[in-house]
XYZ file of C-alpha atoms in Angstrom:
510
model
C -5.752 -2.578 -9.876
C -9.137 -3.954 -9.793
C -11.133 -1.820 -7.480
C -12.720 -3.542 -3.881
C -16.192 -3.424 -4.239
C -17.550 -2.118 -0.695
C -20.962 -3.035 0.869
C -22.068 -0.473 3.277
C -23.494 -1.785 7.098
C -21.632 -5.139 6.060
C -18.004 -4.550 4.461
C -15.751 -7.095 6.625
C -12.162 -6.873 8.065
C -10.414 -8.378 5.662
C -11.463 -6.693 3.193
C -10.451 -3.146 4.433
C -7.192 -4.676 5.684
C -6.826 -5.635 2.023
C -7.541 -1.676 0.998
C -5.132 -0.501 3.927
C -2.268 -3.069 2.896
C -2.823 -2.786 -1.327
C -4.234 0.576 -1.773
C -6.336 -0.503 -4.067
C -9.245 1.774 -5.314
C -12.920 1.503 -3.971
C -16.507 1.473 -4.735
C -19.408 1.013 -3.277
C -22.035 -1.755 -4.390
C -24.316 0.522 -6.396
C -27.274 -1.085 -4.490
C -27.160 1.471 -2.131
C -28.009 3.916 -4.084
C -31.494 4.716 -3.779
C -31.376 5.520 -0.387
C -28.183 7.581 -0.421
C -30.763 9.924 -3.022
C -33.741 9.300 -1.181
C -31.710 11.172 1.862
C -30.204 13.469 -0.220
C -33.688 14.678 -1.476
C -34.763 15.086 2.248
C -31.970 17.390 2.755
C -33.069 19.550 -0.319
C -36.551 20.052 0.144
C -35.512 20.662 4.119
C -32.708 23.175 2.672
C -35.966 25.321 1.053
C -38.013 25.260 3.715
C -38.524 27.660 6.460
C -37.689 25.071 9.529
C -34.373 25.236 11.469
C -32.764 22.176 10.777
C -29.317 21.445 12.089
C -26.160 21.964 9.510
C -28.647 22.887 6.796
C -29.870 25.950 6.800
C -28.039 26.936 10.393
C -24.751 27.468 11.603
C -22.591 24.848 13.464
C -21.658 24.293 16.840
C -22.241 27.075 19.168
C -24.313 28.916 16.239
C -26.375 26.214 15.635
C -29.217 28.948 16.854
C -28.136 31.083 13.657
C -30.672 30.935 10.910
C -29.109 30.988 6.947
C -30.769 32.017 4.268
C -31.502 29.519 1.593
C -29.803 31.297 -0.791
C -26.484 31.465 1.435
C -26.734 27.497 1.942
C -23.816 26.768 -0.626
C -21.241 29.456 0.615
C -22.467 28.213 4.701
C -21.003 24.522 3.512
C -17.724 26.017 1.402
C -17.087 28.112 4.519
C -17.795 24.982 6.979
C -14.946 23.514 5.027
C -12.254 26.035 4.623
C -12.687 27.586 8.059
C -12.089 23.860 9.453
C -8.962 23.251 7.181
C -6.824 23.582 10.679
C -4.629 20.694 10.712
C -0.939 20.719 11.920
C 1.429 18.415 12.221
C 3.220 16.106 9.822
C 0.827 14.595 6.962
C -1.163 11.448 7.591
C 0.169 8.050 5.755
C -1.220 7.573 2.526
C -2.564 3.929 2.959
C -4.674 5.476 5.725
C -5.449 8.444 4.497
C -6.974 6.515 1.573
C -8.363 3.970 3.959
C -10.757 6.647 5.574
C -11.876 7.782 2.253
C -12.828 4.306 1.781
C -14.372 4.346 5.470
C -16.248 7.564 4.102
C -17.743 6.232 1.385
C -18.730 3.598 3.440
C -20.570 5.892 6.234
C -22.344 8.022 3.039
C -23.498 4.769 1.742
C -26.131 3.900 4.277
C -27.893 6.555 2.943
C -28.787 8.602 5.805
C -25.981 11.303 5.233
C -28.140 12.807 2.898
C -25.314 13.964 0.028
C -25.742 13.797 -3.601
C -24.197 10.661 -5.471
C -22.013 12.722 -7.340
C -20.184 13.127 -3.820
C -19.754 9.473 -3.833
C -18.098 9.112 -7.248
C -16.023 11.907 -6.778
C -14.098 9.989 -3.399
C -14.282 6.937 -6.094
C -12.512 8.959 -8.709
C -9.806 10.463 -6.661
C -9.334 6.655 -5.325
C -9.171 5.132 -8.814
C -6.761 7.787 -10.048
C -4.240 7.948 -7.263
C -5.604 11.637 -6.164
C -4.846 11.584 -1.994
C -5.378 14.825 -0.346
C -2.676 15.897 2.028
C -4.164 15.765 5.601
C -2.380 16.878 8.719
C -1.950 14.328 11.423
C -2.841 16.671 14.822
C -5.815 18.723 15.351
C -9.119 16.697 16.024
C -10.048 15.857 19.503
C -12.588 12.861 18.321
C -15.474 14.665 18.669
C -17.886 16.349 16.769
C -15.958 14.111 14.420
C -12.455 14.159 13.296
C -13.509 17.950 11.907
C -9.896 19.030 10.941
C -8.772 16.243 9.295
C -11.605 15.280 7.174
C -12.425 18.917 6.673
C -8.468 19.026 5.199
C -9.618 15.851 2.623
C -12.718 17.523 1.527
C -10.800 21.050 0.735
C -9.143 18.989 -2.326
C -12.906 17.931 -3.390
C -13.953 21.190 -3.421
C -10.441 22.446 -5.513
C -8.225 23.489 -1.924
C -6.065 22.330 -0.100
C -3.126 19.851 -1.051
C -3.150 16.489 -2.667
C -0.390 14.066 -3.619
C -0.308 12.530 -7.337
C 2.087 10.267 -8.515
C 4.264 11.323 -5.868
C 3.580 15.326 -6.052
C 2.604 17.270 -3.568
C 0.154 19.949 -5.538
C -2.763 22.093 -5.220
C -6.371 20.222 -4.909
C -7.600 21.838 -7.700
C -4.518 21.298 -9.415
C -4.384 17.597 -8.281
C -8.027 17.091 -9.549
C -7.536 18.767 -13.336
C -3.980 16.000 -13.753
C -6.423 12.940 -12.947
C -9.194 14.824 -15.351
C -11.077 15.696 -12.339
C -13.284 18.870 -11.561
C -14.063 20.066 -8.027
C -17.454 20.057 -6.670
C -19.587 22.698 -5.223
C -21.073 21.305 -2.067
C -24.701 22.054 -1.713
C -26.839 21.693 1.697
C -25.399 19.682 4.543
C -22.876 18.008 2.179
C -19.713 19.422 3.718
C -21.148 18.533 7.516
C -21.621 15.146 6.070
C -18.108 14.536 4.951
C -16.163 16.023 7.823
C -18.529 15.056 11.112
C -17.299 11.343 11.385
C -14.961 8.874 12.928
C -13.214 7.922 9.879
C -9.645 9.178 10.440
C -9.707 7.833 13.840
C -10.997 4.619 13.177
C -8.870 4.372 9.888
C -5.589 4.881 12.254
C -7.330 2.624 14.489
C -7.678 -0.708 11.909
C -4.178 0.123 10.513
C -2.733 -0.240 14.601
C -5.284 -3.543 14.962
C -3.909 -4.963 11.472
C -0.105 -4.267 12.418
C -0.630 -5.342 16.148
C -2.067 -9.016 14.863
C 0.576 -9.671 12.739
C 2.600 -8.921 15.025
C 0.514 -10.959 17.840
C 1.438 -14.039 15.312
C 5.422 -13.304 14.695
C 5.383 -13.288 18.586
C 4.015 -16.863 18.749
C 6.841 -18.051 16.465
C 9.459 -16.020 17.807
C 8.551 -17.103 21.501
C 8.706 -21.033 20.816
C 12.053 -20.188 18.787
C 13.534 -18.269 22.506
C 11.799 -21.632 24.095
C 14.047 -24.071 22.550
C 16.681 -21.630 22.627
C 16.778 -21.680 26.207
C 15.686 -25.178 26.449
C 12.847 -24.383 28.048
C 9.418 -26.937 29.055
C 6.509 -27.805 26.914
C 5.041 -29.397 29.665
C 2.896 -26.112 30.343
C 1.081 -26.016 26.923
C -0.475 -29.113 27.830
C -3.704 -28.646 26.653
C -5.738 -29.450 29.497
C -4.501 -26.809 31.605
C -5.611 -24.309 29.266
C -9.119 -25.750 28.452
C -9.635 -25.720 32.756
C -9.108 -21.766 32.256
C -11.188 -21.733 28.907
C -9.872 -18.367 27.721
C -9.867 -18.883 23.961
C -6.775 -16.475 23.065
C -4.797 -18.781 25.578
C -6.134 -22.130 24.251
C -5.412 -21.247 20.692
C -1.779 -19.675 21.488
C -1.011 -23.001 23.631
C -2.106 -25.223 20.461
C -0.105 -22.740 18.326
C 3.088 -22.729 20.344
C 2.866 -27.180 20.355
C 2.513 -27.322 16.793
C 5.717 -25.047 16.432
C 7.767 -26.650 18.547
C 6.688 -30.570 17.668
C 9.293 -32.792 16.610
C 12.677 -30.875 18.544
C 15.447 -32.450 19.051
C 16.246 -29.895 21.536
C 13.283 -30.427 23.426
C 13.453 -34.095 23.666
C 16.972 -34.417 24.910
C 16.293 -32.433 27.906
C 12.767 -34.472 29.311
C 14.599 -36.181 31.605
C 17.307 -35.332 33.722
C 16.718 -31.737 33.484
C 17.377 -30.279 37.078
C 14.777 -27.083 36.510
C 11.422 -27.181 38.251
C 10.078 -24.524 36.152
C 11.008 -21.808 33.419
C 10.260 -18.378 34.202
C 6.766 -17.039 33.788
C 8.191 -14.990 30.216
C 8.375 -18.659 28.666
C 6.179 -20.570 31.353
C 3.138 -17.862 30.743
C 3.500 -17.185 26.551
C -0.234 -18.501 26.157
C -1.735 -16.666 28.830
C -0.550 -13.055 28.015
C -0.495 -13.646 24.236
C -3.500 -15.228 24.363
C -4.929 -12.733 26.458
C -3.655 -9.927 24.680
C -5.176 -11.988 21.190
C -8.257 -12.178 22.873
C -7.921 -8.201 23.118
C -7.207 -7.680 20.102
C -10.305 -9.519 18.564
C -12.328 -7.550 21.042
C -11.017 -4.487 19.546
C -11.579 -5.690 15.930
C -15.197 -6.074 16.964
C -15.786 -2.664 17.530
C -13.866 -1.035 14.576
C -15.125 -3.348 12.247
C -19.056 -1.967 13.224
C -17.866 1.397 13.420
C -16.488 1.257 10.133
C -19.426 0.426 8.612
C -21.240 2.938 10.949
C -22.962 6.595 9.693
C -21.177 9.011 12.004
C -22.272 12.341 10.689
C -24.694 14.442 12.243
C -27.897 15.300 11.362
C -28.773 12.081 10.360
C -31.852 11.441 7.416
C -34.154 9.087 9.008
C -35.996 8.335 5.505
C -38.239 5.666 7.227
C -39.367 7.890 9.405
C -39.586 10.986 7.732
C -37.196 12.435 9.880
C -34.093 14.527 10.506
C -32.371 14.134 13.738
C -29.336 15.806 15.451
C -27.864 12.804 17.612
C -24.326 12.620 18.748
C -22.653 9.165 16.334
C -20.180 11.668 15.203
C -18.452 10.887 19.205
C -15.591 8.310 18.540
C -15.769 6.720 21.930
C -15.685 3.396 20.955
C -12.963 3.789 18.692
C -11.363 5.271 21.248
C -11.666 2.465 23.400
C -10.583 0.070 21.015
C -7.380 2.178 20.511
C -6.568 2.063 24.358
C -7.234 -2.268 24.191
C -4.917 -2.143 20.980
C -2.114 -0.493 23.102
C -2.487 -2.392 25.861
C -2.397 -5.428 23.686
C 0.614 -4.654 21.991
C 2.619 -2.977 25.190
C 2.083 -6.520 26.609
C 3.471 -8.658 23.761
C 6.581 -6.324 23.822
C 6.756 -6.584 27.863
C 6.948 -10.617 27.973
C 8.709 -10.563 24.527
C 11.905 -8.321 26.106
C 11.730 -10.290 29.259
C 12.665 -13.412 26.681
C 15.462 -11.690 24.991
C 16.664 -10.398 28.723
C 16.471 -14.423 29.311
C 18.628 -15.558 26.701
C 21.773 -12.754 26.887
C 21.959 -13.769 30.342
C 24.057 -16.260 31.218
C 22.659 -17.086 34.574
C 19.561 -18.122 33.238
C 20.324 -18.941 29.556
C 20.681 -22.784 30.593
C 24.288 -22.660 29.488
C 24.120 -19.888 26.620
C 27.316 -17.724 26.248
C 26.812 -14.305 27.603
C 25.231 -12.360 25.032
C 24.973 -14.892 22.622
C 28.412 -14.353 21.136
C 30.944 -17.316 20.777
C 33.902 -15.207 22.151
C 32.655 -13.092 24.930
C 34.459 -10.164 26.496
C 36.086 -9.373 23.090
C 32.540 -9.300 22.027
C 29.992 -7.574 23.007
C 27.077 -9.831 21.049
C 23.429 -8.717 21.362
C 24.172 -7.261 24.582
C 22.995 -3.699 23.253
C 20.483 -5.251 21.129
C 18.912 -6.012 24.532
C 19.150 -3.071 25.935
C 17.297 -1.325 22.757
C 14.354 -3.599 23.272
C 14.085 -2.393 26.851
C 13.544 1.072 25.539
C 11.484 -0.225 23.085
C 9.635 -1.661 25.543
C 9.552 1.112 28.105
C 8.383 3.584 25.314
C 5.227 1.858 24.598
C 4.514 0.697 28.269
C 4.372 4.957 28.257
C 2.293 5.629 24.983
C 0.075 2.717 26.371
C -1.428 4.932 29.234
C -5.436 5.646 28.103
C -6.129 8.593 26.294
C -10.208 7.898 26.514
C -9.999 9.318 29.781
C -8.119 12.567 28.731
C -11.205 14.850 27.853
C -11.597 18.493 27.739
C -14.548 20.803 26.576
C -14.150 22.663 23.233
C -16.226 24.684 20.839
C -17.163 27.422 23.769
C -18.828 24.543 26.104
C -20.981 23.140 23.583
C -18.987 20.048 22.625
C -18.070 19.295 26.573
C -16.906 16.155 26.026
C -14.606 14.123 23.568
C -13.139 10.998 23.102
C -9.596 11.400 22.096
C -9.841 9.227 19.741
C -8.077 10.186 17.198
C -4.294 10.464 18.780
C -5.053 7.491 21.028
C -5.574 5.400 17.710
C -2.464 7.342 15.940
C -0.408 6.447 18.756
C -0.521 2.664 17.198
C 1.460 3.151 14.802
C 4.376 4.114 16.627
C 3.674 1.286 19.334
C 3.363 -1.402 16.477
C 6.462 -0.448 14.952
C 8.600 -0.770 18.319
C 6.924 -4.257 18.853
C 7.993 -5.418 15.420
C 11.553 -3.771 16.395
C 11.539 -6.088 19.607
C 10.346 -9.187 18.053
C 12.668 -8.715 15.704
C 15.874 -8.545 18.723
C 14.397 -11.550 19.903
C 14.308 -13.560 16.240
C 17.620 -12.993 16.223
C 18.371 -13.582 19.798
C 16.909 -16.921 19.702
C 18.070 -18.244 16.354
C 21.456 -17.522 17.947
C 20.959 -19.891 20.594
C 19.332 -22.411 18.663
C 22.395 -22.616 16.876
C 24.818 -22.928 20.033
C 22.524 -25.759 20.652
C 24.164 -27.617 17.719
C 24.053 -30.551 17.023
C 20.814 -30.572 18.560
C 18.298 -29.215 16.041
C 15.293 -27.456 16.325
C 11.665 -28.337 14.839
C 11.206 -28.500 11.219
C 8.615 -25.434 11.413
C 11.405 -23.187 13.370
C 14.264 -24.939 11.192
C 12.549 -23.166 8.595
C 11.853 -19.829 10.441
C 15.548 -19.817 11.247
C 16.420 -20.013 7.378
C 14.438 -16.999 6.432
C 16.015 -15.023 9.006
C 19.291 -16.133 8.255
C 18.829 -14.820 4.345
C 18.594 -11.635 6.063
C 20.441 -11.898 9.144
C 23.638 -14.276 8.987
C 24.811 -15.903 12.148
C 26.758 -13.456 14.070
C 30.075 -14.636 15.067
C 31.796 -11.426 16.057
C 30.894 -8.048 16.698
C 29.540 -6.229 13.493
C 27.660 -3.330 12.725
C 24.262 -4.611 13.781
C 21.392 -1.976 12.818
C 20.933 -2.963 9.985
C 20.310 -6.583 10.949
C 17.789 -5.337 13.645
C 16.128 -3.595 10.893
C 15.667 -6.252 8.286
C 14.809 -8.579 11.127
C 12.260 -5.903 11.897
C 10.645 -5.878 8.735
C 10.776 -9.784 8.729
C 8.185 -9.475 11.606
C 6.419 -6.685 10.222
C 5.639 -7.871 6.901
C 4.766 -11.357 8.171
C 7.391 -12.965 6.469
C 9.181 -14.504 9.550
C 5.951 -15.929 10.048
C 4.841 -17.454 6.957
C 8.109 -19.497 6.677
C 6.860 -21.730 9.617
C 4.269 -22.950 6.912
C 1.812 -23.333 9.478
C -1.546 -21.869 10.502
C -1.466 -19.131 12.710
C -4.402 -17.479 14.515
C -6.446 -15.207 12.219
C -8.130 -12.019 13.439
């Protein structure tokens, strides 16, 4: 696989969503470096001298105050790294463990980390050949950095830890020497440098942003399909009423949500005569809480996509200014942040989304829909469960959606008195993007189901098509079957973007 060539302070979103989705290897444009040795030769002749400086020639944390003696500077970094290696938990994805190496080399690329390029190629190597250290999911607090975790990736560049090739789970330095690899010995501030950043946390984060858009965009298509299903009104994505608001989220998810739904027969035959005032706000309000919750979203992808090209570490090689500074970048607050908007995002799209699905297995408001979509009721049962596991669904993230920003507590004897929680508010995602998908998914087939009782009426040629893909998945149910394993593959219709795509027609991009 040809590798993605990365520019550091200007590699965009679709690019690393490209790395997260493809796992494709990674290198940085070798433009950068100069600087990266530049800073690296800072660190050395600061690493022989006789000033204190931060994570070079002290200790860390609360023994910062600790002098080390030059010739100790080597075992202070090997130390740094094993005495870190504290991870629990179950191990991190590999797509995102590999997409915050790839965030790493980015950080180490501006060139004010001040490691040796050999550093560099080694996180290229191990990318190229397939070499992903083993890093437990629990243990960093998202501040000084995501210590535990990255501490647990650079254990396999030094020959610890654990690392999975070709599917085995082996030894680092055993994992290095099958890709023709050698560990590295890390010399002054170069194991601070790898492990005092935001990378796990903002790698969790993008994969959570990347998963909740796609899903933001099966929602759009699923929502007109439970519109016609329901015979519900168009007459509120006018698009005047949405340019008087001027919310862009809502404007495009309007203009979406026409374009899917132009040209249905079931719409048309219901303009006149129809004795309904107005839908409920679930199909009535789509634009405004998709939109909004798009409009989130992007917000989101703002951040992470500057943090990701961000150097977190700490101290920092000011080479322009002669300089090496202790600051505090290594703080993921605005990842953290952007995790709590991605959850609230994607807790909303679920919480309209199951109100739909509620809409259409009831027959009270179902405009004439059997109860529970099933052509012989009372023998049948339908989707009547199928509803009721979206409501969990949707319950569970409405939960997990509760800010973790907020949630800090002083570590590190006092010293680090404040942290983000960045790092399991941005895991969290994954979870919450995977019981969206599961609800769009119920409502796909919920809808499609009473599209079809809407026969002979059809739907629009966009959603005739949407209703084809799902139903080379997910056949028409006409009596009660064993159902989870239409829920799943309806699932992974959303989740792959397949469900989508069929509608062969633009969708919002991030």
């Amino acid at each position: 696989m040809t590798p993605e060539t990365l520019t550091p302070g200007a590699t965009g979103l679709d690019q690393l969503e490209r790395l997260w989705r493809t796992e494709a290897p990674a290198r940085l444009d070798r433009a950068c470096r100069p600087q990266v040795e530049a800073a690296a030769a800072a660190i050395a002749a600061a690493a022989s001298g006789e000033v204190p400086v931060y994570g070079v020639n002290t200790g860390f944390g609360k023994l910062a105050s600790l002098k080390i003696a030059a010739k100790d500077t080597a075992t202070l970094q090997r130390n740094l790294i094993l005495s870190h290696c504290c991870g629990v938990g179950e191990a991190t994805p590999r797509d995102v463990t590999r997409l915050m190496m790839a965030l790493k080399l980015l950080s180490l690329g501006r060139g004010a980390s001040g490691v040796r390029w050999e550093l560099i190629e080694l996180i290229e190597a191990m990318l190229d050949r397939g070499v992903t250290p083993v890093v437990p999911a629990q243990g960093s607090v998202g501040a000084s950095g995501d210590l535990a975790p990255l501490a647990h990736m650079t254990a396999v560049m030094i020959g610890a830890g654990e690392a999975e090739v070709s599917g085995r789970i082996l030894p680092g330095a055993e994992a290095l020497a099958s890709a023709g690899l050698q560990p590295i010995a890390l010399g002054p501030k170069e194991g601070l440098a790898l492990i005092n950043g935001t990378q796990f946390s903002t790698a969790h984060a993008l994969a959570g942003l990347f998963g909740a858009w796609r899903a933001a965009q099966g929602a759009l298509v699923t929502s007109a399909l439970s519109t016609d299903a329901i015979m519900g009104s168009t007459a509120p994505l006018q698009p005047e009423i949405h340019a008087l608001r001027g919310q862009p989220g809502q404007i495009e998810a309007a203009a979406t949500l026409r374009a899917l739904l132009e040209g249905s027969a079931i719409r048309e035959s219901h303009r006149e005569g129809d004795s309904r005032v107005q839908d409920p706000y679930c199909i009535r309000c789509q634009p405004q809480v998709t939109g909004a919750a798009m409009d989130v979203l992007r917000m989101a992808a703002r951040t992470l996509e500057i943090e990701a090209n961000a150097a977190t570490d700490n101290p920092l090689v000011l080479s322009q200014a002669g300089r090496i500074v202790s600051g505090g970048n290594f703080h993921a607050e605005p990842v953290g942040f952007a995790a709590d908007m991605i959850a609230l995002a994607v807790s909303e799209i679920g919480a309209i989304a199951q109100r739909r699905v509620a809409l259409m297995v009831d027959p009270t408001l179902s405009f004439d829909l059997p109860p529970f979509l099933t052509p012989a009721p009372g023998l049948n049962s339908g989707l009547m469960i199928a509803e009721v596991t979206t409501a969990a669904l949707m319950s569970e993230n409405k939960h997990l959606a509760t800010p973790t920003v907020t949630d800090s507590t002083p570590t590190s004897a006092n010293q680090e008195d404040h942290v983000s929680m960045a790092a399991h508010g941005a895991r969290r995602l994954h979870r919450m993007v995977a019981n969206l998908d599961a609800i769009l998914g119920v409502e796909a087939m919920c809808a499609a189901q009473g599209v079809e009782f809407r026969a002979p009426l059809e739907t629009s040629a966009p959603l005739v098509r949407v209703i084809a893909r799902l139903r080379a998945e997910v056949p028409t149910i006409r009596e009660d079957r064993y159902l989870a394993p239409d829920i799943a593959a309806a699932t992974r219709l959303i989740a792959t973007g397949a469900l989508a795509e069929a509608a062969a027609l633009p969708l919002p991009a991030l």
